[in-house]
């Protein structure tokens, strides 16, 4: 029996969350056809994700049967960010979760016994067209990263990889990033927040980067790529005490999923239409990220150093324990 959580992003700006982070969270819909033969032998596994382009491989892998092949009966639940997913994994509601790398470093910094178990998504490294960007109105007066100083900038959560990357890029441009006011706005609401002057600029990821430019907003910086061309943006993680056999099965299924997704962009775009309400024309134009199967430790160490500099981390993590 195969399960998949297909949740909607209404009109690209309103996220409808049916997954949640407490123990009575509803599971996603069963995409199988009843009690199929052998389903009793599958291990039920719930994974918390954000419904964006970054997580397409796990949906692809579920659809392709890679998790069933490894003996996993997969349920996908959604949340707005790693700040909600991390506690759900720690509490045991989810066996695995998806989060940006810096949120996981912060969790480890706070003493949570977690570890990254699979690579997930990385920047394309293209500073002229990447999958994550800061966008603003054409008449905002913000033409370069330095112009973000003193402005209000939104992200789906604060104190994580997005504002750290932006701060680094702004400081590299010779401005003072400490004067930026970062506020939390979910990705689906960010375009409207900019258009309505609730914020001066917004950090968004695909499909919202393309949706923003289609709506007439302009890109200020592709901050991930500008920060580091090999930046690992997010990872799948679990408690350090996760069952070793289950971990091996999950890692094997994720490797197949990531490899397939990276080699089949059309399949990625198609499946994104099943868990987002994204206009097909937008899906055809979005910039897909890279889906690596291994971590780039150097970029992670660079991110951690920046996070320490900006007070997001007290100390750089022990990557020998945090990475697989």
CSV table of C-alpha atoms in Angstrom, one decimal:
chain,number,residue,atom,x,y,z
A,1,UNK,CA,0.0,0.0,0.0
A,2,UNK,CA,1.5,3.3,-1.0
A,3,UNK,CA,0.6,6.6,0.5
A,4,UNK,CA,1.3,10.1,-0.7
A,5,UNK,CA,0.4,13.5,0.7
A,6,UNK,CA,-0.8,15.7,-2.2
A,7,UNK,CA,-1.7,19.1,-0.7
A,8,UNK,CA,-2.7,22.3,-2.5
A,9,UNK,CA,-1.2,25.7,-2.8
A,10,UNK,CA,-4.2,27.7,-3.8
A,11,UNK,CA,-3.5,30.1,-6.6
A,12,UNK,CA,0.2,30.0,-5.7
A,13,UNK,CA,-0.3,32.3,-2.7
A,14,UNK,CA,-2.4,30.4,-0.2
A,15,UNK,CA,-1.0,27.3,1.3
A,16,UNK,CA,-3.5,24.8,2.6
A,17,UNK,CA,-1.8,22.7,5.2
A,18,UNK,CA,-3.3,19.3,5.9
A,19,UNK,CA,-0.2,18.0,7.6
A,20,UNK,CA,0.5,19.1,11.1
A,21,UNK,CA,3.1,18.5,13.8
A,22,UNK,CA,1.3,16.9,16.7
A,23,UNK,CA,0.6,13.3,17.5
A,24,UNK,CA,-3.0,13.4,16.1
A,25,UNK,CA,-1.9,14.8,12.7
A,26,UNK,CA,-4.1,13.4,9.9
A,27,UNK,CA,-2.2,11.2,7.5
A,28,UNK,CA,-2.1,11.8,3.8
A,29,UNK,CA,-4.4,10.1,1.4
A,30,UNK,CA,-3.9,6.5,0.4
A,31,UNK,CA,-3.0,6.3,-3.2
A,32,UNK,CA,-3.1,2.5,-3.3
A,33,UNK,CA,-6.1,0.4,-4.1
A,34,UNK,CA,-6.8,-1.1,-0.8
A,35,UNK,CA,-5.0,-3.9,1.1
A,36,UNK,CA,-2.6,-5.0,-1.6
A,37,UNK,CA,-0.7,-8.2,-1.3
A,38,UNK,CA,2.3,-8.0,0.9
A,39,UNK,CA,1.3,-4.6,2.4
A,40,UNK,CA,1.5,-6.0,5.9
A,41,UNK,CA,5.2,-6.5,5.4
A,42,UNK,CA,5.8,-2.8,4.7
A,43,UNK,CA,7.1,-0.5,7.5
A,44,UNK,CA,4.9,2.5,8.0
A,45,UNK,CA,7.1,5.7,7.7
A,46,UNK,CA,5.9,9.3,7.9
A,47,UNK,CA,8.1,12.1,6.5
A,48,UNK,CA,7.5,15.8,7.1
A,49,UNK,CA,8.3,18.0,4.1
A,50,UNK,CA,7.6,21.5,2.7
A,51,UNK,CA,5.6,21.4,-0.5
A,52,UNK,CA,8.0,23.1,-2.8
A,53,UNK,CA,10.3,22.2,-5.7
A,54,UNK,CA,13.0,21.1,-3.3
A,55,UNK,CA,11.0,18.1,-2.1
A,56,UNK,CA,9.8,16.8,-5.5
A,57,UNK,CA,12.2,13.8,-5.4
A,58,UNK,CA,10.4,12.2,-2.4
A,59,UNK,CA,7.1,12.5,-4.3
A,60,UNK,CA,8.7,11.1,-7.4
A,61,UNK,CA,10.3,8.3,-5.5
A,62,UNK,CA,6.9,7.4,-3.9
A,63,UNK,CA,5.2,7.5,-7.3
A,64,UNK,CA,8.0,5.3,-8.8
A,65,UNK,CA,7.7,2.7,-6.1
A,66,UNK,CA,11.2,3.2,-4.8
A,67,UNK,CA,10.1,3.2,-1.1
A,68,UNK,CA,7.9,0.1,-1.6
A,69,UNK,CA,10.9,-1.6,-3.1
A,70,UNK,CA,12.8,-0.9,0.2
A,71,UNK,CA,9.9,-2.2,2.3
A,72,UNK,CA,8.5,1.2,3.3
A,73,UNK,CA,4.9,2.3,3.3
A,74,UNK,CA,5.4,6.0,2.9
A,75,UNK,CA,3.2,8.8,4.2
A,76,UNK,CA,4.2,12.4,3.3
A,77,UNK,CA,3.0,15.2,5.6
A,78,UNK,CA,3.5,19.0,4.9
A,79,UNK,CA,4.4,22.0,7.1
A,80,UNK,CA,5.6,25.6,6.4
A,81,UNK,CA,9.2,25.0,7.4
A,82,UNK,CA,11.8,23.1,9.3
A,83,UNK,CA,10.9,24.9,12.5
A,84,UNK,CA,7.7,22.9,12.5
A,85,UNK,CA,9.1,19.7,11.2
A,86,UNK,CA,12.1,19.3,13.6
A,87,UNK,CA,9.9,19.1,16.7
A,88,UNK,CA,7.6,16.6,15.0
A,89,UNK,CA,10.6,14.3,14.3
A,90,UNK,CA,11.9,14.8,17.9
A,91,UNK,CA,8.5,14.0,19.4
A,92,UNK,CA,8.2,10.8,17.3
A,93,UNK,CA,5.3,12.0,15.1
A,94,UNK,CA,7.5,11.6,12.0
A,95,UNK,CA,10.3,9.1,11.5
A,96,UNK,CA,12.1,11.5,9.1
A,97,UNK,CA,11.9,15.1,8.1
A,98,UNK,CA,13.1,17.7,5.6
A,99,UNK,CA,14.6,20.9,6.7
A,100,UNK,CA,17.2,23.5,5.6
A,101,UNK,CA,20.6,22.7,6.8
A,102,UNK,CA,21.0,25.6,9.1
A,103,UNK,CA,17.8,24.8,11.0
A,104,UNK,CA,19.3,21.4,11.6
A,105,UNK,CA,22.6,22.9,12.8
A,106,UNK,CA,20.6,25.1,15.2
A,107,UNK,CA,18.7,22.1,16.5
A,108,UNK,CA,22.0,20.3,17.1
A,109,UNK,CA,23.4,23.4,18.7
A,110,UNK,CA,20.5,23.4,21.1
A,111,UNK,CA,21.3,19.8,22.1
A,112,UNK,CA,18.7,17.9,20.0
A,113,UNK,CA,20.0,14.5,19.1
A,114,UNK,CA,19.4,14.6,15.4
A,115,UNK,CA,21.5,13.8,12.3
A,116,UNK,CA,21.2,14.5,8.6
A,117,UNK,CA,20.6,11.2,6.8
A,118,UNK,CA,20.2,12.1,3.2
A,119,UNK,CA,21.1,15.0,0.9
A,120,UNK,CA,18.0,16.7,-0.6
A,121,UNK,CA,18.6,19.8,-2.6
A,122,UNK,CA,21.3,22.2,-3.7
A,123,UNK,CA,21.7,25.4,-5.6
A,124,UNK,CA,22.4,25.2,-9.3
A,125,UNK,CA,25.3,27.6,-8.7
A,126,UNK,CA,24.0,29.9,-11.4
A,127,UNK,CA,24.1,33.5,-10.1
A,128,UNK,CA,21.9,34.7,-13.0
A,129,UNK,CA,19.0,32.2,-12.7
A,130,UNK,CA,18.7,30.0,-9.6
A,131,UNK,CA,15.9,28.3,-7.7
A,132,UNK,CA,16.0,30.7,-4.7
A,133,UNK,CA,15.9,34.5,-4.9
A,134,UNK,CA,15.2,37.7,-3.2
A,135,UNK,CA,12.4,39.6,-5.1
A,136,UNK,CA,11.1,43.1,-4.9
A,137,UNK,CA,8.8,45.6,-6.8
A,138,UNK,CA,10.4,47.3,-9.8
A,139,UNK,CA,9.9,50.7,-8.1
A,140,UNK,CA,11.2,49.7,-4.7
A,141,UNK,CA,14.5,51.4,-5.1
A,142,UNK,CA,16.3,48.1,-4.4
A,143,UNK,CA,18.5,47.3,-7.4
A,144,UNK,CA,21.3,45.4,-5.8
A,145,UNK,CA,22.0,43.4,-2.6
A,146,UNK,CA,23.6,46.5,-0.9
A,147,UNK,CA,20.2,48.2,-1.3
A,148,UNK,CA,18.6,45.7,1.1
A,149,UNK,CA,20.3,47.3,4.0
A,150,UNK,CA,17.8,49.0,6.2
A,151,UNK,CA,14.9,47.3,4.5
A,152,UNK,CA,12.3,44.7,5.6
A,153,UNK,CA,12.8,41.3,4.0
A,154,UNK,CA,10.6,38.2,4.5
A,155,UNK,CA,11.5,34.5,4.6
A,156,UNK,CA,9.4,31.4,5.4
A,157,UNK,CA,11.2,31.4,8.7
A,158,UNK,CA,13.9,33.5,10.3
A,159,UNK,CA,17.2,32.6,11.9
A,160,UNK,CA,18.0,30.1,9.2
A,161,UNK,CA,19.7,29.5,5.9
A,162,UNK,CA,17.8,32.2,4.0
A,163,UNK,CA,18.5,35.3,6.1
A,164,UNK,CA,22.1,34.0,6.8
A,165,UNK,CA,22.8,33.8,3.0
A,166,UNK,CA,21.2,37.2,2.4
A,167,UNK,CA,23.2,38.8,5.2
A,168,UNK,CA,26.4,37.4,3.9
A,169,UNK,CA,25.7,38.6,0.3
A,170,UNK,CA,24.7,42.0,1.5
A,171,UNK,CA,27.9,42.3,3.6
A,172,UNK,CA,30.0,41.1,0.7
A,173,UNK,CA,28.4,44.0,-1.3
A,174,UNK,CA,29.8,46.4,1.2
A,175,UNK,CA,26.6,47.3,3.1
A,176,UNK,CA,25.5,46.6,6.7
A,177,UNK,CA,23.3,43.6,6.8
A,178,UNK,CA,22.6,44.1,10.5
A,179,UNK,CA,20.2,46.8,9.6
A,180,UNK,CA,17.9,44.4,7.7
A,181,UNK,CA,14.6,43.6,9.4
A,182,UNK,CA,13.8,40.0,8.6
A,183,UNK,CA,10.2,38.9,9.1
A,184,UNK,CA,8.5,35.6,8.8
A,185,UNK,CA,6.1,35.2,5.8
A,186,UNK,CA,5.2,31.8,4.3
A,187,UNK,CA,6.5,31.4,0.8
A,188,UNK,CA,2.9,31.2,-0.7
A,189,UNK,CA,2.1,34.6,0.9
A,190,UNK,CA,5.3,36.4,0.1
A,191,UNK,CA,4.5,37.7,-3.4
A,192,UNK,CA,1.3,39.4,-2.1
A,193,UNK,CA,3.3,40.7,0.9
A,194,UNK,CA,5.7,42.5,-1.5
A,195,UNK,CA,3.0,43.7,-3.8
A,196,UNK,CA,1.0,45.2,-0.9
A,197,UNK,CA,4.1,46.8,0.6
A,198,UNK,CA,4.0,44.7,3.8
A,199,UNK,CA,7.7,44.0,3.1
A,200,UNK,CA,10.2,45.6,0.9
A,201,UNK,CA,11.5,42.3,-0.5
A,202,UNK,CA,11.0,38.6,0.0
A,203,UNK,CA,13.2,35.5,-0.2
A,204,UNK,CA,11.3,32.8,-2.1
A,205,UNK,CA,12.1,29.5,-3.7
A,206,UNK,CA,10.6,27.8,-6.7
A,207,UNK,CA,7.8,27.7,-7.9
A,208,UNK,CA,7.5,31.1,-6.2
A,209,UNK,CA,10.5,32.7,-7.9
A,210,UNK,CA,9.0,32.2,-11.3
A,211,UNK,CA,5.5,33.1,-10.1
A,212,UNK,CA,7.0,36.3,-8.6
A,213,UNK,CA,8.7,37.3,-11.9
A,214,UNK,CA,5.6,36.4,-13.9
A,215,UNK,CA,3.7,38.8,-11.5
A,216,UNK,CA,6.2,41.6,-12.4
A,217,UNK,CA,8.5,41.5,-9.5
A,218,UNK,CA,12.3,41.7,-10.0
A,219,UNK,CA,15.2,39.6,-8.6
A,220,UNK,CA,17.6,41.4,-6.4
A,221,UNK,CA,19.9,38.4,-5.8
A,222,UNK,CA,20.0,34.7,-6.3
A,223,UNK,CA,21.3,34.5,-2.7
A,224,UNK,CA,22.0,30.8,-2.5
A,225,UNK,CA,24.2,30.8,-5.6
A,226,UNK,CA,25.8,34.1,-4.7
A,227,UNK,CA,26.7,32.7,-1.3
A,228,UNK,CA,28.3,29.5,-2.5
A,229,UNK,CA,27.9,27.8,-5.9
A,230,UNK,CA,27.8,24.4,-4.3
A,231,UNK,CA,25.6,25.2,-1.3
A,232,UNK,CA,23.6,22.3,0.0
A,233,UNK,CA,20.3,24.0,1.0
A,234,UNK,CA,18.5,21.2,2.8
A,235,UNK,CA,18.6,17.7,4.0
A,236,UNK,CA,16.5,14.8,5.3
A,237,UNK,CA,17.1,14.1,8.9
A,238,UNK,CA,16.1,11.8,11.8
A,239,UNK,CA,16.9,11.2,15.4
A,240,UNK,CA,20.3,9.7,15.9
A,241,UNK,CA,18.6,6.7,17.5
A,242,UNK,CA,16.7,5.9,14.4
A,243,UNK,CA,16.6,2.1,13.7
A,244,UNK,CA,19.7,1.2,11.6
A,245,UNK,CA,17.8,-1.1,9.2
A,246,UNK,CA,15.1,1.5,8.6
A,247,UNK,CA,17.7,4.2,8.1
A,248,UNK,CA,19.4,2.0,5.4
A,249,UNK,CA,16.1,1.4,3.6
A,250,UNK,CA,15.2,5.1,3.7
A,251,UNK,CA,18.6,6.2,2.5
A,252,UNK,CA,18.5,3.7,-0.4
A,253,UNK,CA,15.0,4.8,-1.5
A,254,UNK,CA,16.1,8.5,-1.3
A,255,UNK,CA,19.2,7.9,-3.3
A,256,UNK,CA,17.1,6.3,-6.1
A,257,UNK,CA,14.6,9.1,-5.8
A,258,UNK,CA,17.2,11.9,-6.0
A,259,UNK,CA,19.0,10.3,-8.9
A,260,UNK,CA,15.8,9.8,-10.9
A,261,UNK,CA,14.5,13.3,-10.2
A,262,UNK,CA,17.8,14.9,-11.2
A,263,UNK,CA,17.8,13.0,-14.5
A,264,UNK,CA,14.1,13.5,-15.2
A,265,UNK,CA,13.2,17.2,-14.9
A,266,UNK,CA,9.9,16.7,-16.9
A,267,UNK,CA,8.7,14.2,-14.3
A,268,UNK,CA,9.6,16.6,-11.5
A,269,UNK,CA,7.6,19.4,-13.1
A,270,UNK,CA,4.7,17.0,-13.7
A,271,UNK,CA,4.6,15.7,-10.1
A,272,UNK,CA,4.8,19.2,-8.7
A,273,UNK,CA,1.4,19.8,-10.2
A,274,UNK,CA,0.0,17.0,-7.9
A,275,UNK,CA,1.0,18.6,-4.6
A,276,UNK,CA,0.8,22.3,-5.6
A,277,UNK,CA,-1.8,24.3,-7.5
A,278,UNK,CA,0.8,25.8,-9.7
A,279,UNK,CA,-0.1,27.1,-13.2
A,280,UNK,CA,1.3,24.6,-15.7
A,281,UNK,CA,2.8,27.5,-17.6
A,282,UNK,CA,4.7,28.5,-14.4
A,283,UNK,CA,5.8,24.8,-13.9
A,284,UNK,CA,7.2,24.8,-17.4
A,285,UNK,CA,9.4,27.8,-16.7
A,286,UNK,CA,10.6,27.2,-13.1
A,287,UNK,CA,14.3,26.7,-12.4
A,288,UNK,CA,14.8,23.4,-10.8
A,289,UNK,CA,17.4,22.9,-8.2
A,290,UNK,CA,20.1,20.3,-8.2
A,291,UNK,CA,19.2,17.0,-6.4
A,292,UNK,CA,22.6,15.7,-5.1
A,293,UNK,CA,23.0,12.3,-3.5
A,294,UNK,CA,26.1,13.4,-1.4
A,295,UNK,CA,26.7,16.4,0.8
A,296,UNK,CA,29.2,19.2,-0.1
A,297,UNK,CA,30.8,19.5,3.3
A,298,UNK,CA,32.8,22.6,2.4
A,299,UNK,CA,29.7,24.6,1.7
A,300,UNK,CA,28.1,23.4,4.9
A,301,UNK,CA,31.1,24.5,6.9
A,302,UNK,CA,31.0,27.9,5.2
A,303,UNK,CA,27.4,28.2,6.1
A,304,UNK,CA,28.0,27.3,9.7
A,305,UNK,CA,30.8,29.8,9.9
A,306,UNK,CA,28.5,32.6,8.7
A,307,UNK,CA,25.8,31.5,11.1
A,308,UNK,CA,28.2,31.8,14.0
A,309,UNK,CA,29.3,35.2,12.8
A,310,UNK,CA,25.7,36.4,12.7
A,311,UNK,CA,24.8,34.8,16.1
A,312,UNK,CA,22.5,32.1,14.6
A,313,UNK,CA,24.8,29.4,16.0
A,314,UNK,CA,26.8,29.5,19.2
A,315,UNK,CA,29.4,27.3,17.7
A,316,UNK,CA,30.1,25.4,14.5
A,317,UNK,CA,28.6,21.8,14.7
A,318,UNK,CA,30.5,18.6,14.8
A,319,UNK,CA,30.0,17.6,11.2
A,320,UNK,CA,31.5,14.2,11.7
A,321,UNK,CA,28.4,13.4,13.9
A,322,UNK,CA,25.8,15.6,12.1
A,323,UNK,CA,26.5,14.4,8.5
A,324,UNK,CA,26.0,10.8,7.4
